[in-house]
Amino acid sequence: MRRGLGADVAATVLDGKTMGTFWRVSVVGMDEGKAEALRQKVQAQLDADDRLLSTWKNDSALMRFNHAATTEPWPVSEAMADIVTLSLRIGAKTAGAMDITVGPLVNLWGFGPARQPVKTPDPQQIAAAKARTGLQHLTVINHAERQYLQKDIPDLFVDLSTVGEGYAADQVAAWLDGRGIKNYMVEIAGALRLKGHNGQGDLWRIAVEKPGDELGQVQNVLTPGDNGISTAGSYRNYYELDGQRFSHIIDPATGKPLTHKLVSVTVIAPSALYTDALDTGLMVMGADKALIFANEHNLPIYTLTKTDDGFKVRFSRAFAAYQPKP
Ligand code: FAD
């Protein structure tokens, strides 16, 4: 636990590990005596989210559904039904660019629990994995107050990695709101939820990382206000094979990792699940389509595209409000 000391009021910083990465909650003006109890509560909440949504734990609720080779309705919790309903809705809104059924392709390209392939998957392997994907194969059923997931191909593999961290951040934010905590920043890896002010009484300021191999280079600093914010990038989670670089974001239409030059998309919206799902879909679309989508939906996004002379910055109309005044 670390204390970020602000000029006026101390921010208490709690942290831990979850979902193969880190979490951190900064709370301004809290009673120090309650910090460890709060840390344990947040950790317990995130452990529960991990047991629900992980594709890295074979016994998670999601993996029990993925392993069930059945097309019968499969009982799930209300939380799982809500997450899948929202993810399918965002998937449809992005015309399948964000597709939670992309699991077989994620695993084929080595970005799931199965590690990196030793040689580039061949067209037959890609076609076979792609045939097991598609939003149309997954349905959420609400019947007599019970919730179910139903797949119409038995070996459908749902991957909620792109929404899990955002969902978890929303859950922690809702818990803090419920306890009347008015100034906090929740970070679950790259998915954040912010409320109120930092220890200096200013809006929380979030740095957008400059893409590249050097960690922690700042490209821009934003003030998202009481919102969620997340960034998807193709420059951090990748590997090189046969002289090609493969990123962890898959284009469901081609069945292959992205090859275009859009390398980072930052999205701001009230819910972190929404920003976390959308940033992946917008990455798949590429810069031009992502900006058209964002302007059509009045969505604040900030994009970085790799060019021969560095990174080209483009952002949507709605984004300007979040750019700090110089
Ligand atoms: P995002 O851009 O948010 O999402 C990219 C991920 O979404 C990819 O990794 C892939 O899984 C999937 N994806 C790719 N393309 C698409 C697409 N077009 N549409 C939809 N989804 C797509 N990592 C570990 O190393 N060990 C763990 O134990 C572990 N446990 C986890 C448990 C949970 C509940 C979650 C949510 C994640 C876990 N992870 C773990 C990390 C996870 O596997 C991803 O690496 C991570 O979520 C990617 O986050 P991101 O923000 O970098 O990528």
mmCIF file of C-alpha atoms and ligand atoms in Angstrom:
data_model
loop_
_atom_site.group_PDB
_atom_site.id
_atom_site.type_symbol
_atom_site.label_atom_id
_atom_site.label_comp_id
_atom_site.label_asym_id
_atom_site.label_seq_id
_atom_site.Cartn_x
_atom_site.Cartn_y
_atom_site.Cartn_z
ATOM 1 C CA MET A 1 0.000 0.000 0.000
ATOM 2 C CA ARG A 2 1.493 3.417 -0.856
ATOM 3 C CA ARG A 3 0.326 6.894 0.073
ATOM 4 C CA GLY A 4 0.398 9.470 -2.687
ATOM 5 C CA LEU A 5 0.849 12.725 -0.823
ATOM 6 C CA GLY A 6 -0.952 15.604 -2.476
ATOM 7 C CA ALA A 7 -0.403 19.269 -1.625
ATOM 8 C CA ASP A 8 -3.713 19.301 0.259
ATOM 9 C CA VAL A 9 -5.079 15.866 1.057
ATOM 10 C CA ALA A 10 -3.334 12.515 1.023
ATOM 11 C CA ALA A 11 -4.478 9.957 -1.518
ATOM 12 C CA THR A 12 -4.278 6.407 -0.178
ATOM 13 C CA VAL A 13 -3.033 3.998 -2.870
ATOM 14 C CA LEU A 14 -4.044 0.336 -2.546
ATOM 15 C CA ASP A 15 -2.785 -2.286 -5.002
ATOM 16 C CA GLY A 16 -2.558 -5.972 -5.774
ATOM 17 C CA LYS A 17 -2.513 -8.548 -8.557
ATOM 18 C CA THR A 18 -5.388 -9.817 -10.705
ATOM 19 C CA MET A 19 -6.095 -11.295 -14.144
ATOM 20 C CA GLY A 20 -2.422 -11.835 -14.915
ATOM 21 C CA THR A 21 -1.740 -8.134 -14.286
ATOM 22 C CA PHE A 22 -2.009 -5.459 -11.542
ATOM 23 C CA TRP A 23 -4.764 -3.408 -9.941
ATOM 24 C CA ARG A 24 -4.501 -0.092 -8.124
ATOM 25 C CA VAL A 25 -7.149 2.007 -6.324
ATOM 26 C CA SER A 26 -6.313 5.573 -5.249
ATOM 27 C CA VAL A 27 -8.760 7.099 -2.741
ATOM 28 C CA VAL A 28 -8.533 10.711 -1.529
ATOM 29 C CA GLY A 29 -9.244 11.614 2.084
ATOM 30 C CA MET A 30 -10.010 8.129 3.411
ATOM 31 C CA ASP A 31 -9.596 6.953 6.983
ATOM 32 C CA GLU A 32 -6.209 5.174 6.923
ATOM 33 C CA GLY A 33 -7.468 2.734 9.513
ATOM 34 C CA LYS A 34 -9.937 1.331 6.981
ATOM 35 C CA ALA A 35 -7.394 1.004 4.133
ATOM 36 C CA GLU A 36 -6.411 -2.644 4.628
ATOM 37 C CA ALA A 37 -10.069 -3.740 4.944
ATOM 38 C CA LEU A 38 -10.820 -1.875 1.698
ATOM 39 C CA ARG A 39 -7.805 -3.474 -0.004
ATOM 40 C CA GLN A 40 -8.980 -6.942 1.002
ATOM 41 C CA LYS A 41 -12.520 -6.217 -0.211
ATOM 42 C CA VAL A 42 -11.279 -5.030 -3.621
ATOM 43 C CA GLN A 43 -8.966 -8.055 -3.935
ATOM 44 C CA ALA A 44 -11.845 -10.427 -3.060
ATOM 45 C CA GLN A 45 -14.081 -8.740 -5.655
ATOM 46 C CA LEU A 46 -11.415 -9.062 -8.357
ATOM 47 C CA ASP A 47 -10.692 -12.694 -7.454
ATOM 48 C CA ALA A 48 -14.413 -13.393 -7.934
ATOM 49 C CA ASP A 49 -14.390 -11.612 -11.317
ATOM 50 C CA ASP A 50 -11.372 -13.706 -12.326
ATOM 51 C CA ARG A 51 -13.156 -16.939 -11.367
ATOM 52 C CA LEU A 52 -16.117 -15.794 -13.473
ATOM 53 C CA LEU A 53 -14.418 -14.539 -16.624
ATOM 54 C CA SER A 54 -10.930 -16.022 -16.995
ATOM 55 C CA THR A 55 -9.951 -18.014 -20.070
ATOM 56 C CA TRP A 56 -6.678 -18.716 -18.210
ATOM 57 C CA LYS A 57 -8.311 -20.753 -15.437
ATOM 58 C CA ASN A 58 -9.822 -24.011 -16.710
ATOM 59 C CA ASP A 59 -12.409 -24.080 -13.916
ATOM 60 C CA SER A 60 -13.721 -20.516 -14.347
ATOM 61 C CA ALA A 61 -17.454 -20.149 -15.058
ATOM 62 C CA LEU A 62 -16.647 -19.003 -18.601
ATOM 63 C CA MET A 63 -14.339 -21.943 -19.283
ATOM 64 C CA ARG A 64 -16.901 -24.434 -17.962
ATOM 65 C CA PHE A 65 -19.272 -23.037 -20.610
ATOM 66 C CA ASN A 66 -16.546 -23.112 -23.284
ATOM 67 C CA HIS A 67 -15.668 -26.734 -22.491
ATOM 68 C CA ALA A 68 -19.325 -27.873 -22.487
ATOM 69 C CA ALA A 69 -19.730 -29.404 -25.979
ATOM 70 C CA THR A 70 -23.476 -28.789 -25.991
ATOM 71 C CA THR A 71 -25.947 -26.536 -27.799
ATOM 72 C CA GLU A 72 -28.408 -26.760 -24.902
ATOM 73 C CA PRO A 73 -29.078 -23.588 -22.808
ATOM 74 C CA TRP A 74 -26.322 -23.357 -20.150
ATOM 75 C CA PRO A 75 -27.271 -21.726 -16.768
ATOM 76 C CA VAL A 76 -25.101 -18.736 -15.867
ATOM 77 C CA SER A 77 -25.106 -15.933 -13.282
ATOM 78 C CA GLU A 78 -26.891 -12.645 -13.910
ATOM 79 C CA ALA A 79 -23.480 -10.944 -14.052
ATOM 80 C CA MET A 80 -22.264 -13.262 -16.840
ATOM 81 C CA ALA A 81 -25.530 -12.791 -18.759
ATOM 82 C CA ASP A 82 -25.220 -8.999 -18.452
ATOM 83 C CA ILE A 83 -21.563 -8.985 -19.603
ATOM 84 C CA VAL A 84 -22.270 -11.211 -22.619
ATOM 85 C CA THR A 85 -25.417 -9.229 -23.539
ATOM 86 C CA LEU A 86 -23.447 -5.944 -23.480
ATOM 87 C CA SER A 87 -20.513 -7.508 -25.373
ATOM 88 C CA LEU A 88 -22.806 -8.889 -28.097
ATOM 89 C CA ARG A 89 -24.501 -5.486 -28.373
ATOM 90 C CA ILE A 90 -21.136 -3.701 -28.771
ATOM 91 C CA GLY A 91 -20.030 -6.440 -31.166
ATOM 92 C CA ALA A 92 -23.092 -5.832 -33.364
ATOM 93 C CA LYS A 93 -22.586 -2.039 -33.124
ATOM 94 C CA THR A 94 -19.007 -2.473 -34.465
ATOM 95 C CA ALA A 95 -20.263 -4.848 -37.231
ATOM 96 C CA GLY A 96 -18.327 -7.702 -35.658
ATOM 97 C CA ALA A 97 -14.984 -5.896 -35.322
ATOM 98 C CA MET A 98 -15.229 -6.543 -31.547
ATOM 99 C CA ASP A 99 -16.221 -10.219 -31.421
ATOM 100 C CA ILE A 100 -16.103 -12.159 -28.108
ATOM 101 C CA THR A 101 -16.394 -15.454 -30.015
ATOM 102 C CA VAL A 102 -12.916 -14.851 -31.463
ATOM 103 C CA GLY A 103 -11.393 -17.242 -28.906
ATOM 104 C CA PRO A 104 -10.383 -20.041 -31.359
ATOM 105 C CA LEU A 105 -8.383 -17.480 -33.379
ATOM 106 C CA VAL A 106 -6.837 -15.914 -30.254
ATOM 107 C CA ASN A 107 -5.700 -19.384 -29.163
ATOM 108 C CA LEU A 108 -4.511 -20.362 -32.682
ATOM 109 C CA TRP A 109 -2.285 -17.238 -32.812
ATOM 110 C CA GLY A 110 -0.980 -17.924 -29.285
ATOM 111 C CA PHE A 111 -2.493 -15.003 -27.345
ATOM 112 C CA GLY A 112 -4.590 -17.180 -25.053
ATOM 113 C CA PRO A 113 -3.412 -19.672 -22.444
ATOM 114 C CA ALA A 114 -1.894 -21.801 -25.265
ATOM 115 C CA ARG A 115 1.397 -20.147 -25.965
ATOM 116 C CA GLN A 116 2.881 -18.692 -29.150
ATOM 117 C CA PRO A 117 2.888 -21.037 -32.203
ATOM 118 C CA VAL A 118 6.299 -22.110 -33.524
ATOM 119 C CA LYS A 119 5.230 -21.382 -37.074
ATOM 120 C CA THR A 120 2.667 -19.054 -38.650
ATOM 121 C CA PRO A 121 -0.751 -20.789 -38.824
ATOM 122 C CA ASP A 122 -1.528 -21.919 -42.404
ATOM 123 C CA PRO A 123 -4.697 -20.863 -44.333
ATOM 124 C CA GLN A 124 -6.444 -24.180 -43.541
ATOM 125 C CA GLN A 125 -5.856 -23.755 -39.775
ATOM 126 C CA ILE A 126 -7.078 -20.138 -39.937
ATOM 127 C CA ALA A 127 -10.187 -21.121 -41.892
ATOM 128 C CA ALA A 128 -10.975 -23.952 -39.470
ATOM 129 C CA ALA A 129 -10.643 -21.659 -36.418
ATOM 130 C CA LYS A 130 -12.593 -18.856 -38.131
ATOM 131 C CA ALA A 131 -15.454 -21.287 -38.883
ATOM 132 C CA ARG A 132 -15.896 -21.649 -35.101
ATOM 133 C CA THR A 133 -16.448 -17.896 -34.562
ATOM 134 C CA GLY A 134 -19.266 -15.393 -35.153
ATOM 135 C CA LEU A 135 -21.567 -13.365 -32.881
ATOM 136 C CA GLN A 136 -24.593 -15.108 -34.418
ATOM 137 C CA HIS A 137 -23.596 -18.368 -32.731
ATOM 138 C CA LEU A 138 -24.093 -17.080 -29.169
ATOM 139 C CA THR A 139 -27.380 -16.160 -27.486
ATOM 140 C CA VAL A 140 -28.319 -14.950 -23.990
ATOM 141 C CA ILE A 141 -31.631 -16.339 -22.693
ATOM 142 C CA ASN A 142 -33.607 -14.895 -19.793
ATOM 143 C CA HIS A 143 -36.325 -17.384 -18.812
ATOM 144 C CA ALA A 144 -38.360 -17.510 -15.579
ATOM 145 C CA GLU A 145 -35.878 -15.256 -13.761
ATOM 146 C CA ARG A 146 -32.972 -17.531 -14.745
ATOM 147 C CA GLN A 147 -30.209 -16.658 -17.222
ATOM 148 C CA TYR A 148 -28.615 -18.946 -19.795
ATOM 149 C CA LEU A 149 -26.001 -18.805 -22.539
ATOM 150 C CA GLN A 150 -26.617 -20.909 -25.630
ATOM 151 C CA LYS A 151 -24.211 -21.650 -28.476
ATOM 152 C CA ASP A 152 -25.393 -23.143 -31.734
ATOM 153 C CA ILE A 153 -22.017 -24.744 -32.492
ATOM 154 C CA PRO A 154 -20.760 -27.017 -29.675
ATOM 155 C CA ASP A 155 -17.107 -25.925 -29.873
ATOM 156 C CA LEU A 156 -17.722 -22.161 -29.754
ATOM 157 C CA PHE A 157 -15.046 -20.539 -27.508
ATOM 158 C CA VAL A 158 -15.986 -17.221 -25.883
ATOM 159 C CA ASP A 159 -13.063 -14.929 -24.938
ATOM 160 C CA LEU A 160 -14.004 -12.032 -22.601
ATOM 161 C CA SER A 161 -10.422 -10.786 -22.228
ATOM 162 C CA THR A 162 -11.236 -7.522 -23.935
ATOM 163 C CA VAL A 163 -14.055 -6.652 -21.523
ATOM 164 C CA GLY A 164 -13.013 -8.377 -18.277
ATOM 165 C CA GLU A 165 -10.753 -5.647 -16.935
ATOM 166 C CA GLY A 166 -13.265 -2.916 -17.805
ATOM 167 C CA TYR A 167 -16.097 -4.863 -16.132
ATOM 168 C CA ALA A 168 -13.953 -5.358 -13.035
ATOM 169 C CA ALA A 169 -13.134 -1.623 -12.870
ATOM 170 C CA ASP A 170 -16.866 -0.772 -13.114
ATOM 171 C CA GLN A 171 -17.603 -3.241 -10.308
ATOM 172 C CA VAL A 172 -15.008 -1.697 -7.968
ATOM 173 C CA ALA A 173 -16.229 1.826 -8.838
ATOM 174 C CA ALA A 174 -19.832 0.819 -8.033
ATOM 175 C CA TRP A 175 -18.679 -0.603 -4.698
ATOM 176 C CA LEU A 176 -16.814 2.639 -3.834
ATOM 177 C CA ASP A 177 -19.850 4.728 -4.893
ATOM 178 C CA GLY A 178 -22.017 2.565 -2.642
ATOM 179 C CA ARG A 179 -19.852 3.541 0.301
ATOM 180 C CA GLY A 180 -20.091 7.236 -0.468
ATOM 181 C CA ILE A 181 -16.445 7.535 -1.590
ATOM 182 C CA LYS A 182 -16.407 10.588 -3.855
ATOM 183 C CA ASN A 183 -12.786 10.928 -5.063
ATOM 184 C CA TYR A 184 -11.107 7.836 -6.488
ATOM 185 C CA MET A 185 -9.189 6.332 -9.399
ATOM 186 C CA VAL A 186 -9.593 2.597 -10.127
ATOM 187 C CA GLU A 187 -7.027 0.976 -12.447
ATOM 188 C CA ILE A 188 -7.250 -2.632 -13.620
ATOM 189 C CA ALA A 189 -4.285 -2.811 -15.986
ATOM 190 C CA GLY A 190 -5.302 -0.420 -18.820
ATOM 191 C CA ALA A 191 -8.992 -0.051 -17.869
ATOM 192 C CA LEU A 192 -9.698 2.905 -15.526
ATOM 193 C CA ARG A 193 -12.660 4.433 -13.756
ATOM 194 C CA LEU A 194 -12.310 7.930 -12.295
ATOM 195 C CA LYS A 195 -14.417 10.073 -9.980
ATOM 196 C CA GLY A 196 -14.001 13.514 -8.449
ATOM 197 C CA HIS A 197 -10.519 14.896 -7.754
ATOM 198 C CA ASN A 198 -6.967 13.831 -6.963
ATOM 199 C CA GLY A 199 -5.062 14.765 -3.780
ATOM 200 C CA GLN A 200 -4.335 18.241 -5.178
ATOM 201 C CA GLY A 201 -8.013 18.966 -5.722
ATOM 202 C CA ASP A 202 -7.632 18.724 -9.528
ATOM 203 C CA LEU A 203 -9.371 16.419 -11.982
ATOM 204 C CA TRP A 204 -7.531 13.102 -12.293
ATOM 205 C CA ARG A 205 -4.938 13.356 -15.090
ATOM 206 C CA ILE A 206 -4.313 10.250 -17.216
ATOM 207 C CA ALA A 207 -1.242 9.846 -19.423
ATOM 208 C CA VAL A 208 -1.598 8.219 -22.856
ATOM 209 C CA GLU A 209 1.584 6.217 -23.471
ATOM 210 C CA LYS A 210 3.735 6.976 -26.509
ATOM 211 C CA PRO A 211 3.846 3.714 -28.480
ATOM 212 C CA GLY A 212 7.231 2.049 -28.764
ATOM 213 C CA ASP A 213 9.502 -0.377 -26.972
ATOM 214 C CA GLU A 214 10.447 2.159 -24.292
ATOM 215 C CA LEU A 215 7.992 1.883 -21.371
ATOM 216 C CA GLY A 216 6.332 4.924 -19.801
ATOM 217 C CA GLN A 217 6.948 7.540 -22.548
ATOM 218 C CA VAL A 218 4.064 10.069 -22.373
ATOM 219 C CA GLN A 219 2.266 10.977 -25.619
ATOM 220 C CA ASN A 220 -0.502 13.093 -24.057
ATOM 221 C CA VAL A 221 -2.171 13.844 -20.692
ATOM 222 C CA LEU A 222 -5.983 13.789 -20.511
ATOM 223 C CA THR A 223 -8.558 14.801 -17.891
ATOM 224 C CA PRO A 224 -11.476 12.371 -18.458
ATOM 225 C CA GLY A 225 -13.625 13.619 -15.533
ATOM 226 C CA ASP A 226 -16.108 11.161 -13.926
ATOM 227 C CA ASN A 227 -15.679 8.514 -16.621
ATOM 228 C CA GLY A 228 -14.074 5.284 -17.727
ATOM 229 C CA ILE A 229 -11.045 5.416 -20.005
ATOM 230 C CA SER A 230 -9.020 2.680 -21.675
ATOM 231 C CA THR A 231 -6.478 2.307 -24.433
ATOM 232 C CA ALA A 232 -5.978 -0.606 -26.819
ATOM 233 C CA GLY A 233 -2.582 -0.840 -28.468
ATOM 234 C CA SER A 234 -0.869 -3.225 -30.865
ATOM 235 C CA TYR A 235 2.674 -2.298 -29.787
ATOM 236 C CA ARG A 236 2.906 -3.948 -26.377
ATOM 237 C CA ASN A 237 1.451 -7.489 -26.564
ATOM 238 C CA TYR A 238 2.983 -9.015 -29.749
ATOM 239 C CA TYR A 239 5.568 -11.479 -31.018
ATOM 240 C CA GLU A 240 7.703 -11.729 -34.153
ATOM 241 C CA LEU A 241 7.771 -14.887 -36.295
ATOM 242 C CA ASP A 242 9.153 -15.507 -39.801
ATOM 243 C CA GLY A 243 10.121 -11.803 -39.940
ATOM 244 C CA GLN A 244 6.569 -10.595 -39.240
ATOM 245 C CA ARG A 245 5.130 -8.906 -36.108
ATOM 246 C CA PHE A 246 1.815 -10.339 -34.822
ATOM 247 C CA SER A 247 -0.243 -8.340 -32.299
ATOM 248 C CA HIS A 248 -2.814 -9.747 -29.854
ATOM 249 C CA ILE A 249 -5.745 -8.006 -31.533
ATOM 250 C CA ILE A 250 -7.353 -10.208 -34.192
ATOM 251 C CA ASP A 251 -9.437 -9.033 -37.146
ATOM 252 C CA PRO A 252 -12.376 -11.488 -37.050
ATOM 253 C CA ALA A 253 -13.011 -10.861 -40.770
ATOM 254 C CA THR A 254 -9.558 -12.108 -41.841
ATOM 255 C CA GLY A 255 -8.859 -14.409 -38.894
ATOM 256 C CA LYS A 256 -5.424 -12.777 -38.586
ATOM 257 C CA PRO A 257 -3.748 -10.265 -36.246
ATOM 258 C CA LEU A 258 -4.023 -6.635 -37.368
ATOM 259 C CA THR A 259 -1.554 -5.454 -39.990
ATOM 260 C CA HIS A 260 -2.612 -1.781 -40.461
ATOM 261 C CA LYS A 261 -0.704 1.169 -38.956
ATOM 262 C CA LEU A 262 -3.221 2.271 -36.286
ATOM 263 C CA VAL A 263 -1.258 1.416 -33.129
ATOM 264 C CA SER A 264 -3.256 2.946 -30.273
ATOM 265 C CA VAL A 265 -6.862 3.960 -29.580
ATOM 266 C CA THR A 266 -7.990 5.632 -26.352
ATOM 267 C CA VAL A 267 -11.730 5.760 -25.585
ATOM 268 C CA ILE A 268 -13.594 7.775 -22.921
ATOM 269 C CA ALA A 269 -17.152 6.806 -21.796
ATOM 270 C CA PRO A 270 -19.082 6.479 -18.512
ATOM 271 C CA SER A 271 -18.431 2.697 -18.300
ATOM 272 C CA ALA A 272 -14.990 1.067 -18.434
ATOM 273 C CA LEU A 273 -16.505 -2.146 -19.843
ATOM 274 C CA TYR A 274 -17.741 -0.059 -22.755
ATOM 275 C CA THR A 275 -14.379 1.687 -23.334
ATOM 276 C CA ASP A 276 -12.509 -1.631 -22.942
ATOM 277 C CA ALA A 277 -14.731 -3.387 -25.500
ATOM 278 C CA LEU A 278 -14.842 -0.490 -27.947
ATOM 279 C CA ASP A 279 -11.097 0.259 -27.989
ATOM 280 C CA THR A 280 -10.486 -3.249 -29.381
ATOM 281 C CA GLY A 281 -13.260 -2.937 -31.999
ATOM 282 C CA LEU A 282 -11.958 0.497 -33.063
ATOM 283 C CA MET A 283 -8.418 -0.883 -33.349
ATOM 284 C CA VAL A 284 -9.747 -3.557 -35.731
ATOM 285 C CA MET A 285 -11.574 -0.920 -37.829
ATOM 286 C CA GLY A 286 -8.388 1.096 -38.507
ATOM 287 C CA ALA A 287 -8.047 4.893 -38.073
ATOM 288 C CA ASP A 288 -10.377 6.175 -40.834
ATOM 289 C CA LYS A 289 -13.338 3.923 -39.980
ATOM 290 C CA ALA A 290 -12.751 4.322 -36.229
ATOM 291 C CA LEU A 291 -12.973 8.131 -36.499
ATOM 292 C CA ILE A 292 -16.093 7.961 -38.700
ATOM 293 C CA PHE A 293 -17.678 5.579 -36.138
ATOM 294 C CA ALA A 294 -16.661 7.819 -33.212
ATOM 295 C CA ASN A 295 -18.015 10.995 -34.856
ATOM 296 C CA GLU A 296 -21.273 9.219 -35.771
ATOM 297 C CA HIS A 297 -21.696 8.059 -32.155
ATOM 298 C CA ASN A 298 -20.393 11.264 -30.494
ATOM 299 C CA LEU A 299 -17.659 9.147 -28.854
ATOM 300 C CA PRO A 300 -14.452 10.762 -27.542
ATOM 301 C CA ILE A 301 -11.511 8.828 -29.041
ATOM 302 C CA TYR A 302 -7.797 9.640 -29.492
ATOM 303 C CA THR A 303 -5.808 7.657 -32.063
ATOM 304 C CA LEU A 304 -2.117 7.241 -32.916
ATOM 305 C CA THR A 305 -1.101 5.973 -36.351
ATOM 306 C CA LYS A 306 2.469 4.968 -37.179
ATOM 307 C CA THR A 307 4.012 6.948 -40.083
ATOM 308 C CA ASP A 308 7.550 7.183 -41.481
ATOM 309 C CA ASP A 309 8.090 10.323 -39.370
ATOM 310 C CA GLY A 310 6.621 9.167 -36.058
ATOM 311 C CA PHE A 311 3.013 8.946 -34.841
ATOM 312 C CA LYS A 312 0.118 10.824 -36.430
ATOM 313 C CA VAL A 313 -2.439 12.065 -33.863
ATOM 314 C CA ARG A 314 -6.127 12.129 -34.861
ATOM 315 C CA PHE A 315 -9.113 12.450 -32.556
ATOM 316 C CA SER A 316 -12.898 12.646 -32.756
ATOM 317 C CA ARG A 317 -14.911 15.858 -32.321
ATOM 318 C CA ALA A 318 -16.200 14.751 -28.908
ATOM 319 C CA PHE A 319 -12.620 14.275 -27.678
ATOM 320 C CA ALA A 320 -11.659 17.973 -27.640
ATOM 321 C CA ALA A 321 -13.476 18.519 -24.296
ATOM 322 C CA TYR A 322 -11.030 16.154 -22.535
ATOM 323 C CA GLN A 323 -7.815 17.725 -23.779
ATOM 324 C CA PRO A 324 -6.467 19.768 -20.808
ATOM 325 C CA LYS A 325 -6.323 23.517 -21.449
ATOM 326 C CA PRO A 326 -2.614 24.487 -22.074
HETATM 327 P P1 FAD B 1 -7.530 -5.603 -25.020
HETATM 328 O O1 FAD B 1 -7.227 -4.825 -26.222
HETATM 329 O O2 FAD B 1 -8.451 -5.069 -24.004
HETATM 330 O O3 FAD B 1 -8.118 -7.045 -25.439
HETATM 331 C C1 FAD B 1 -7.365 -7.846 -26.329
HETATM 332 C C2 FAD B 1 -7.676 -9.258 -25.951
HETATM 333 O O4 FAD B 1 -9.007 -9.501 -26.402
HETATM 334 C C3 FAD B 1 -6.760 -10.201 -26.664
HETATM 335 O O5 FAD B 1 -5.750 -10.598 -25.747
HETATM 336 C C4 FAD B 1 -7.705 -11.345 -27.028
HETATM 337 O O6 FAD B 1 -7.822 -12.210 -25.928
HETATM 338 C C5 FAD B 1 -9.029 -10.670 -27.253
HETATM 339 N N1 FAD B 1 -9.272 -10.189 -28.622
HETATM 340 C C6 FAD B 1 -8.386 -10.072 -29.645
HETATM 341 N N2 FAD B 1 -9.002 -9.590 -30.748
HETATM 342 C C7 FAD B 1 -10.309 -9.390 -30.425
HETATM 343 C C8 FAD B 1 -11.456 -8.911 -31.129
HETATM 344 N N3 FAD B 1 -11.380 -8.508 -32.402
HETATM 345 N N4 FAD B 1 -12.635 -8.854 -30.465
HETATM 346 C C9 FAD B 1 -12.733 -9.263 -29.170
HETATM 347 N N5 FAD B 1 -11.674 -9.726 -28.439
HETATM 348 C C10 FAD B 1 -10.482 -9.785 -29.070
HETATM 349 N N6 FAD B 1 -3.202 -12.918 -18.779
HETATM 350 C C11 FAD B 1 -2.237 -13.766 -18.298
HETATM 351 O O7 FAD B 1 -1.121 -13.742 -18.801
HETATM 352 N N7 FAD B 1 -2.479 -14.632 -17.259
HETATM 353 C C12 FAD B 1 -3.702 -14.719 -16.670
HETATM 354 O O8 FAD B 1 -3.896 -15.500 -15.757
HETATM 355 C C13 FAD B 1 -4.749 -13.867 -17.155
HETATM 356 N N8 FAD B 1 -5.986 -13.929 -16.605
HETATM 357 C C14 FAD B 1 -6.973 -13.091 -17.072
HETATM 358 C C15 FAD B 1 -8.261 -13.149 -16.504
HETATM 359 C C16 FAD B 1 -9.258 -12.285 -16.954
HETATM 360 C C17 FAD B 1 -10.631 -12.349 -16.335
HETATM 361 C C18 FAD B 1 -8.980 -11.352 -18.003
HETATM 362 C C19 FAD B 1 -10.051 -10.431 -18.500
HETATM 363 C C20 FAD B 1 -7.714 -11.305 -18.573
HETATM 364 C C21 FAD B 1 -6.702 -12.158 -18.123
HETATM 365 N N9 FAD B 1 -5.418 -12.120 -18.676
HETATM 366 C C22 FAD B 1 -4.448 -12.959 -18.215
HETATM 367 C C23 FAD B 1 -5.032 -11.117 -19.699
HETATM 368 C C24 FAD B 1 -5.731 -11.405 -21.057
HETATM 369 O O9 FAD B 1 -5.539 -12.619 -21.455
HETATM 370 C C25 FAD B 1 -5.262 -10.411 -22.101
HETATM 371 O O10 FAD B 1 -3.914 -10.480 -22.360
HETATM 372 C C26 FAD B 1 -5.608 -9.075 -21.594
HETATM 373 O O11 FAD B 1 -6.942 -9.048 -21.135
HETATM 374 C C27 FAD B 1 -5.508 -8.115 -22.747
HETATM 375 O O12 FAD B 1 -5.830 -6.902 -22.209
HETATM 376 P P2 FAD B 1 -5.479 -5.635 -23.084
HETATM 377 O O13 FAD B 1 -6.124 -4.500 -22.430
HETATM 378 O O14 FAD B 1 -4.032 -5.618 -23.391
HETATM 379 O O15 FAD B 1 -6.154 -6.012 -24.456
#
